[in-house]
Amino acid sequence: MNLKIALFGIAREIVGQSALEVSAPEGQSVQALLAGLREQYPALGRLSSLAVAVNNEYAEDGATLSERDEIALIPPVSGG
Amino acid sequence: MIHIDLTDQPIDVAAALRTVEDDGAGAINTFIGAVRNKSTGRPVVRLEYEAYDSMALHQLRKVAEQAVEQWPMLKKVTVIHRKGTLYIGDVAVVVAVSTPHRAESFAACQYIIDTLKQVVTIWKKEFYEDGDVWVAAHP
C-alpha cells in the first residue's frame, strides 16, 4: 500500500518537501514507519521527539496504518 | 461553551474577552502569550508559526474539553492561536476562561496554556540577526 505522510516544521525542512509517499506492507505499524523514515532521513532521529498522527490523533507505536488514514509526522511542538 | 480559533490575522484581545463574558461568571481569567525580544539571551527579530491546522484545531478543542471536565463550573472557554509571521510584542495566543469564582479560573487557564504547549500541533521558528532555529526541536 502507499501511505501519504504530511510533514510540518523541521520535519518538512529535513525531508525537503511538505508531503511524502511511502510504500509499505499492509498493516505497517507506526513504529516500523518511523524506523524506515529515520533510516532514510537520519536527521529525523536527532530530534527531541518524533510522533505520528493518524486522523488528527497521536498514534501509539503499535498502531497499524491504512491507506485511508490521514498520516502526519509530528516533530516537537512549540506553540504558545 | 467552547470557542477555538487558529488565525493568520492579528488577535483582537478585547473581542476574545467578550466571548467568555457570562452573567454567572464572577471571574474572567486571561493568558496572553506575546513575542519576546530575546530567547536564551539571543535577540529575536521575528517568529514564524506553522500549524497542522486540522489537528491543531481538534487538539485545542480537546484541551478545552478536558478543562471543562476537570472544572465543571467553567462557563466559557476561548482559545485563539496565531500563525504566520509575528514580530516583537505581537500576541501569539490568548486563553480566556470564565467561572463563578476566581480560584478555578486561574487553575483552568493555566491548565489550558500548559497543555496546549505540550500537544497542539503548532511549530515556532525563531529568527535572529544571524540565523534561525525551530524551537524545542533538538535536545
mmCIF file of C-alpha atoms in Angstrom:
data_model
loop_
_atom_site.group_PDB
_atom_site.id
_atom_site.type_symbol
_atom_site.label_atom_id
_atom_site.label_comp_id
_atom_site.label_asym_id
_atom_site.label_seq_id
_atom_site.Cartn_x
_atom_site.Cartn_y
_atom_site.Cartn_z
ATOM 1 C CA MET A 1 0.000 0.000 0.000
ATOM 2 C CA ASN A 2 1.014 3.609 -0.430
ATOM 3 C CA LEU A 3 0.962 5.898 2.598
ATOM 4 C CA LYS A 4 0.833 9.640 2.148
ATOM 5 C CA ILE A 5 2.520 11.468 5.007
ATOM 6 C CA ALA A 6 2.158 15.169 5.705
ATOM 7 C CA LEU A 7 5.248 16.928 7.061
ATOM 8 C CA PHE A 8 5.498 20.021 9.209
ATOM 9 C CA GLY A 9 8.098 22.302 10.780
ATOM 10 C CA ILE A 10 11.597 20.921 10.995
ATOM 11 C CA ALA A 11 10.469 17.538 9.630
ATOM 12 C CA ARG A 12 9.301 19.290 6.452
ATOM 13 C CA GLU A 13 12.685 21.037 6.200
ATOM 14 C CA ILE A 14 14.695 17.855 6.812
ATOM 15 C CA VAL A 15 12.826 15.934 4.117
ATOM 16 C CA GLY A 16 12.716 18.961 1.820
ATOM 17 C CA GLN A 17 9.039 18.672 0.927
ATOM 18 C CA SER A 18 5.667 19.041 2.644
ATOM 19 C CA ALA A 19 4.419 15.520 1.929
ATOM 20 C CA LEU A 20 5.930 12.098 1.316
ATOM 21 C CA GLU A 21 4.612 8.956 -0.304
ATOM 22 C CA VAL A 22 5.931 5.782 1.220
ATOM 23 C CA SER A 23 5.193 2.290 0.023
ATOM 24 C CA ALA A 24 4.634 -0.036 2.969
ATOM 25 C CA PRO A 25 3.359 -3.572 3.599
ATOM 26 C CA GLU A 26 -0.291 -3.950 4.677
ATOM 27 C CA GLY A 27 -0.652 -3.490 8.415
ATOM 28 C CA GLN A 28 2.524 -1.397 8.713
ATOM 29 C CA SER A 29 2.938 -0.185 12.279
ATOM 30 C CA VAL A 30 3.678 3.361 13.364
ATOM 31 C CA GLN A 31 6.939 2.137 14.852
ATOM 32 C CA ALA A 32 8.039 0.488 11.597
ATOM 33 C CA LEU A 33 7.144 3.568 9.590
ATOM 34 C CA LEU A 34 9.212 5.753 11.931
ATOM 35 C CA ALA A 35 12.157 3.360 11.807
ATOM 36 C CA GLY A 36 12.130 3.451 7.998
ATOM 37 C CA LEU A 37 11.924 7.232 7.868
ATOM 38 C CA ARG A 38 14.724 7.648 10.418
ATOM 39 C CA GLU A 39 16.902 5.374 8.347
ATOM 40 C CA GLN A 40 16.211 7.329 5.177
ATOM 41 C CA TYR A 41 16.494 10.742 6.874
ATOM 42 C CA PRO A 42 18.961 10.362 9.790
ATOM 43 C CA ALA A 43 18.365 13.983 10.906
ATOM 44 C CA LEU A 44 14.848 12.925 11.967
ATOM 45 C CA GLY A 45 16.467 10.648 14.532
ATOM 46 C CA ARG A 46 18.270 13.569 16.151
ATOM 47 C CA LEU A 47 15.044 15.430 17.070
ATOM 48 C CA SER A 48 13.927 15.621 20.713
ATOM 49 C CA SER A 49 10.851 13.610 19.761
ATOM 50 C CA LEU A 50 9.022 12.445 16.668
ATOM 51 C CA ALA A 51 5.401 11.315 16.784
ATOM 52 C CA VAL A 52 2.973 10.100 14.167
ATOM 53 C CA ALA A 53 -0.551 11.439 13.946
ATOM 54 C CA VAL A 54 -3.334 9.399 12.410
ATOM 55 C CA ASN A 55 -6.588 11.188 11.601
ATOM 56 C CA ASN A 56 -5.692 14.134 13.858
ATOM 57 C CA GLU A 57 -4.841 11.990 16.916
ATOM 58 C CA TYR A 58 -1.428 10.979 18.260
ATOM 59 C CA ALA A 59 -0.882 7.313 17.379
ATOM 60 C CA GLU A 60 0.674 4.648 19.615
ATOM 61 C CA ASP A 61 3.822 2.868 18.366
ATOM 62 C CA GLY A 62 1.916 -0.361 17.801
ATOM 63 C CA ALA A 63 -0.998 1.168 15.875
ATOM 64 C CA THR A 64 -1.361 -0.078 12.315
ATOM 65 C CA LEU A 65 -1.683 2.227 9.352
ATOM 66 C CA SER A 66 -4.003 2.042 6.380
ATOM 67 C CA GLU A 67 -4.074 3.803 3.025
ATOM 68 C CA ARG A 68 -7.227 5.670 4.014
ATOM 69 C CA ASP A 69 -5.604 7.255 7.076
ATOM 70 C CA GLU A 70 -4.545 10.870 7.171
ATOM 71 C CA ILE A 71 -0.992 10.477 8.415
ATOM 72 C CA ALA A 72 1.382 13.197 9.594
ATOM 73 C CA LEU A 73 4.828 13.326 11.112
ATOM 74 C CA ILE A 74 4.860 15.456 14.282
ATOM 75 C CA PRO A 75 8.230 16.893 15.366
ATOM 76 C CA PRO A 76 8.435 18.553 18.830
ATOM 77 C CA VAL A 77 5.584 21.058 19.042
ATOM 78 C CA SER A 78 6.310 24.601 20.209
ATOM 79 C CA GLY A 79 3.089 26.582 20.173
ATOM 80 C CA GLY A 80 2.132 29.192 22.728
ATOM 81 C CA MET B 1 -19.284 26.869 25.679
ATOM 82 C CA ILE B 2 -16.006 26.475 23.854
ATOM 83 C CA HIS B 3 -14.630 28.798 21.206
ATOM 84 C CA ILE B 4 -11.468 27.787 19.317
ATOM 85 C CA ASP B 5 -9.674 29.614 16.542
ATOM 86 C CA LEU B 6 -6.422 29.447 14.605
ATOM 87 C CA THR B 7 -5.807 32.585 12.593
ATOM 88 C CA ASP B 8 -3.239 34.325 10.421
ATOM 89 C CA GLN B 9 -4.745 37.700 11.371
ATOM 90 C CA PRO B 10 -3.836 39.768 14.476
ATOM 91 C CA ILE B 11 -5.778 38.564 17.533
ATOM 92 C CA ASP B 12 -8.338 41.051 18.889
ATOM 93 C CA VAL B 13 -7.829 40.506 22.619
ATOM 94 C CA ALA B 14 -10.805 42.642 23.682
ATOM 95 C CA ALA B 15 -13.104 40.712 21.352
ATOM 96 C CA ALA B 16 -11.719 37.427 22.709
ATOM 97 C CA LEU B 17 -12.514 38.537 26.255
ATOM 98 C CA ARG B 18 -16.086 39.395 25.305
ATOM 99 C CA THR B 19 -16.642 35.806 24.145
ATOM 100 C CA VAL B 20 -16.235 34.487 27.717
ATOM 101 C CA GLU B 21 -18.458 37.052 29.458
ATOM 102 C CA ASP B 22 -21.269 35.313 31.297
ATOM 103 C CA ASP B 23 -23.844 36.546 33.803
ATOM 104 C CA GLY B 24 -22.971 33.631 36.073
ATOM 105 C CA ALA B 25 -19.238 34.283 35.963
ATOM 106 C CA GLY B 26 -17.668 36.388 38.682
ATOM 107 C CA ALA B 27 -14.199 35.660 37.353
ATOM 108 C CA ILE B 28 -12.658 36.007 33.928
ATOM 109 C CA ASN B 29 -9.064 34.863 33.637
ATOM 110 C CA THR B 30 -6.894 35.515 30.609
ATOM 111 C CA PHE B 31 -3.476 34.379 29.471
ATOM 112 C CA ILE B 32 -1.898 36.377 26.673
ATOM 113 C CA GLY B 33 1.251 34.979 25.097
ATOM 114 C CA ALA B 34 3.317 37.639 23.330
ATOM 115 C CA VAL B 35 6.513 37.555 21.286
ATOM 116 C CA ARG B 36 9.540 38.270 23.481
ATOM 117 C CA ASN B 37 12.602 40.139 22.208
ATOM 118 C CA LYS B 38 15.061 37.520 23.463
ATOM 119 C CA SER B 39 15.382 33.744 23.525
ATOM 120 C CA THR B 40 18.063 32.234 25.765
ATOM 121 C CA GLY B 41 19.829 35.577 25.671
ATOM 122 C CA ARG B 42 19.782 35.883 21.885
ATOM 123 C CA PRO B 43 17.931 38.868 20.375
ATOM 124 C CA VAL B 44 14.902 37.718 18.384
ATOM 125 C CA VAL B 45 13.879 39.558 15.215
ATOM 126 C CA ARG B 46 10.670 37.713 14.375
ATOM 127 C CA LEU B 47 8.881 34.391 14.751
ATOM 128 C CA GLU B 48 7.154 32.212 12.247
ATOM 129 C CA TYR B 49 4.385 29.926 13.417
ATOM 130 C CA GLU B 50 3.345 26.970 11.308
ATOM 131 C CA ALA B 51 0.349 24.775 12.129
ATOM 132 C CA TYR B 52 -1.123 21.439 11.128
ATOM 133 C CA ASP B 53 -4.466 23.171 11.080
ATOM 134 C CA SER B 54 -6.988 20.343 11.293
ATOM 135 C CA MET B 55 -5.121 18.558 14.081
ATOM 136 C CA ALA B 56 -4.314 21.785 15.946
ATOM 137 C CA LEU B 57 -7.992 22.764 15.989
ATOM 138 C CA HIS B 58 -9.002 19.259 17.070
ATOM 139 C CA GLN B 59 -6.380 19.140 19.829
ATOM 140 C CA LEU B 60 -7.191 22.664 21.031
ATOM 141 C CA ARG B 61 -10.824 21.650 21.388
ATOM 142 C CA LYS B 62 -9.818 18.504 23.268
ATOM 143 C CA VAL B 63 -7.699 20.513 25.704
ATOM 144 C CA ALA B 64 -10.620 22.886 26.321
ATOM 145 C CA GLU B 65 -12.972 19.920 26.811
ATOM 146 C CA GLN B 66 -10.556 18.346 29.295
ATOM 147 C CA ALA B 67 -10.551 21.604 31.246
ATOM 148 C CA VAL B 68 -14.359 21.625 31.337
ATOM 149 C CA GLU B 69 -14.321 18.016 32.577
ATOM 150 C CA GLN B 70 -11.842 18.902 35.295
ATOM 151 C CA TRP B 71 -13.555 22.185 36.266
ATOM 152 C CA PRO B 72 -17.256 21.623 35.502
ATOM 153 C CA MET B 73 -18.067 25.102 36.804
ATOM 154 C CA LEU B 74 -16.338 26.614 33.738
ATOM 155 C CA LYS B 75 -18.849 28.786 31.935
ATOM 156 C CA LYS B 76 -16.935 29.643 28.790
ATOM 157 C CA VAL B 77 -13.543 28.885 27.282
ATOM 158 C CA THR B 78 -11.878 30.667 24.377
ATOM 159 C CA VAL B 79 -8.520 29.742 22.869
ATOM 160 C CA ILE B 80 -7.145 31.627 19.882
ATOM 161 C CA HIS B 81 -3.729 30.918 18.400
ATOM 162 C CA ARG B 82 -1.980 32.949 15.764
ATOM 163 C CA LYS B 83 0.049 31.573 12.879
ATOM 164 C CA GLY B 84 2.281 33.153 10.261
ATOM 165 C CA THR B 85 4.935 35.822 10.835
ATOM 166 C CA LEU B 86 4.949 37.660 14.191
ATOM 167 C CA TYR B 87 7.131 40.461 15.481
ATOM 168 C CA ILE B 88 8.186 41.544 18.987
ATOM 169 C CA GLY B 89 5.145 42.340 21.115
ATOM 170 C CA ASP B 90 2.633 40.626 18.822
ATOM 171 C CA VAL B 91 0.071 38.411 20.522
ATOM 172 C CA ALA B 92 0.646 34.752 19.669
ATOM 173 C CA VAL B 93 -2.028 33.143 21.828
ATOM 174 C CA VAL B 94 -4.972 34.096 24.015
ATOM 175 C CA VAL B 95 -6.645 31.789 26.532
ATOM 176 C CA ALA B 96 -9.696 33.184 28.303
ATOM 177 C CA VAL B 97 -11.975 31.379 30.734
ATOM 178 C CA SER B 98 -14.882 32.390 32.937
ATOM 179 C CA THR B 99 -16.009 30.741 36.167
ATOM 180 C CA PRO B 100 -18.252 31.716 39.114
ATOM 181 C CA HIS B 101 -15.221 32.188 41.415
ATOM 182 C CA ARG B 102 -11.590 33.084 40.762
ATOM 183 C CA ALA B 103 -9.609 30.069 42.028
ATOM 184 C CA GLU B 104 -10.907 27.747 39.311
ATOM 185 C CA SER B 105 -10.397 30.372 36.610
ATOM 186 C CA PHE B 106 -6.659 30.606 37.401
ATOM 187 C CA ALA B 107 -6.286 26.824 37.514
ATOM 188 C CA ALA B 108 -8.220 26.165 34.304
ATOM 189 C CA CYS B 109 -6.437 28.924 32.379
ATOM 190 C CA GLN B 110 -3.028 27.597 33.417
ATOM 191 C CA TYR B 111 -4.009 24.013 32.591
ATOM 192 C CA ILE B 112 -5.078 25.045 29.093
ATOM 193 C CA ILE B 113 -1.945 27.009 28.172
ATOM 194 C CA ASP B 114 0.405 24.403 29.703
ATOM 195 C CA THR B 115 -1.319 21.520 27.901
ATOM 196 C CA LEU B 116 -1.559 23.458 24.635
ATOM 197 C CA LYS B 117 2.224 23.832 24.649
ATOM 198 C CA GLN B 118 2.651 20.071 25.009
ATOM 199 C CA VAL B 119 0.165 18.694 22.495
ATOM 200 C CA VAL B 120 -1.104 21.222 19.981
ATOM 201 C CA THR B 121 0.464 20.844 16.531
ATOM 202 C CA ILE B 122 1.920 24.304 16.117
ATOM 203 C CA TRP B 123 5.601 24.969 15.460
ATOM 204 C CA LYS B 124 7.570 28.115 16.127
ATOM 205 C CA LYS B 125 10.716 29.169 14.316
ATOM 206 C CA GLU B 126 12.764 31.943 15.874
ATOM 207 C CA PHE B 127 14.689 34.269 13.579
ATOM 208 C CA TYR B 128 17.764 36.095 14.878
ATOM 209 C CA GLU B 129 20.076 38.599 13.205
ATOM 210 C CA ASP B 130 22.335 35.705 12.209
ATOM 211 C CA GLY B 131 20.233 32.603 11.864
ATOM 212 C CA ASP B 132 17.086 30.737 12.810
ATOM 213 C CA VAL B 133 16.018 27.814 14.996
ATOM 214 C CA TRP B 134 12.941 25.590 15.288
ATOM 215 C CA VAL B 135 12.144 25.946 18.980
ATOM 216 C CA ALA B 136 12.439 22.720 21.037
ATOM 217 C CA ALA B 137 13.374 20.622 18.010
ATOM 218 C CA HIS B 138 16.633 19.308 19.456
ATOM 219 C CA PRO B 139 17.617 18.139 22.954
#
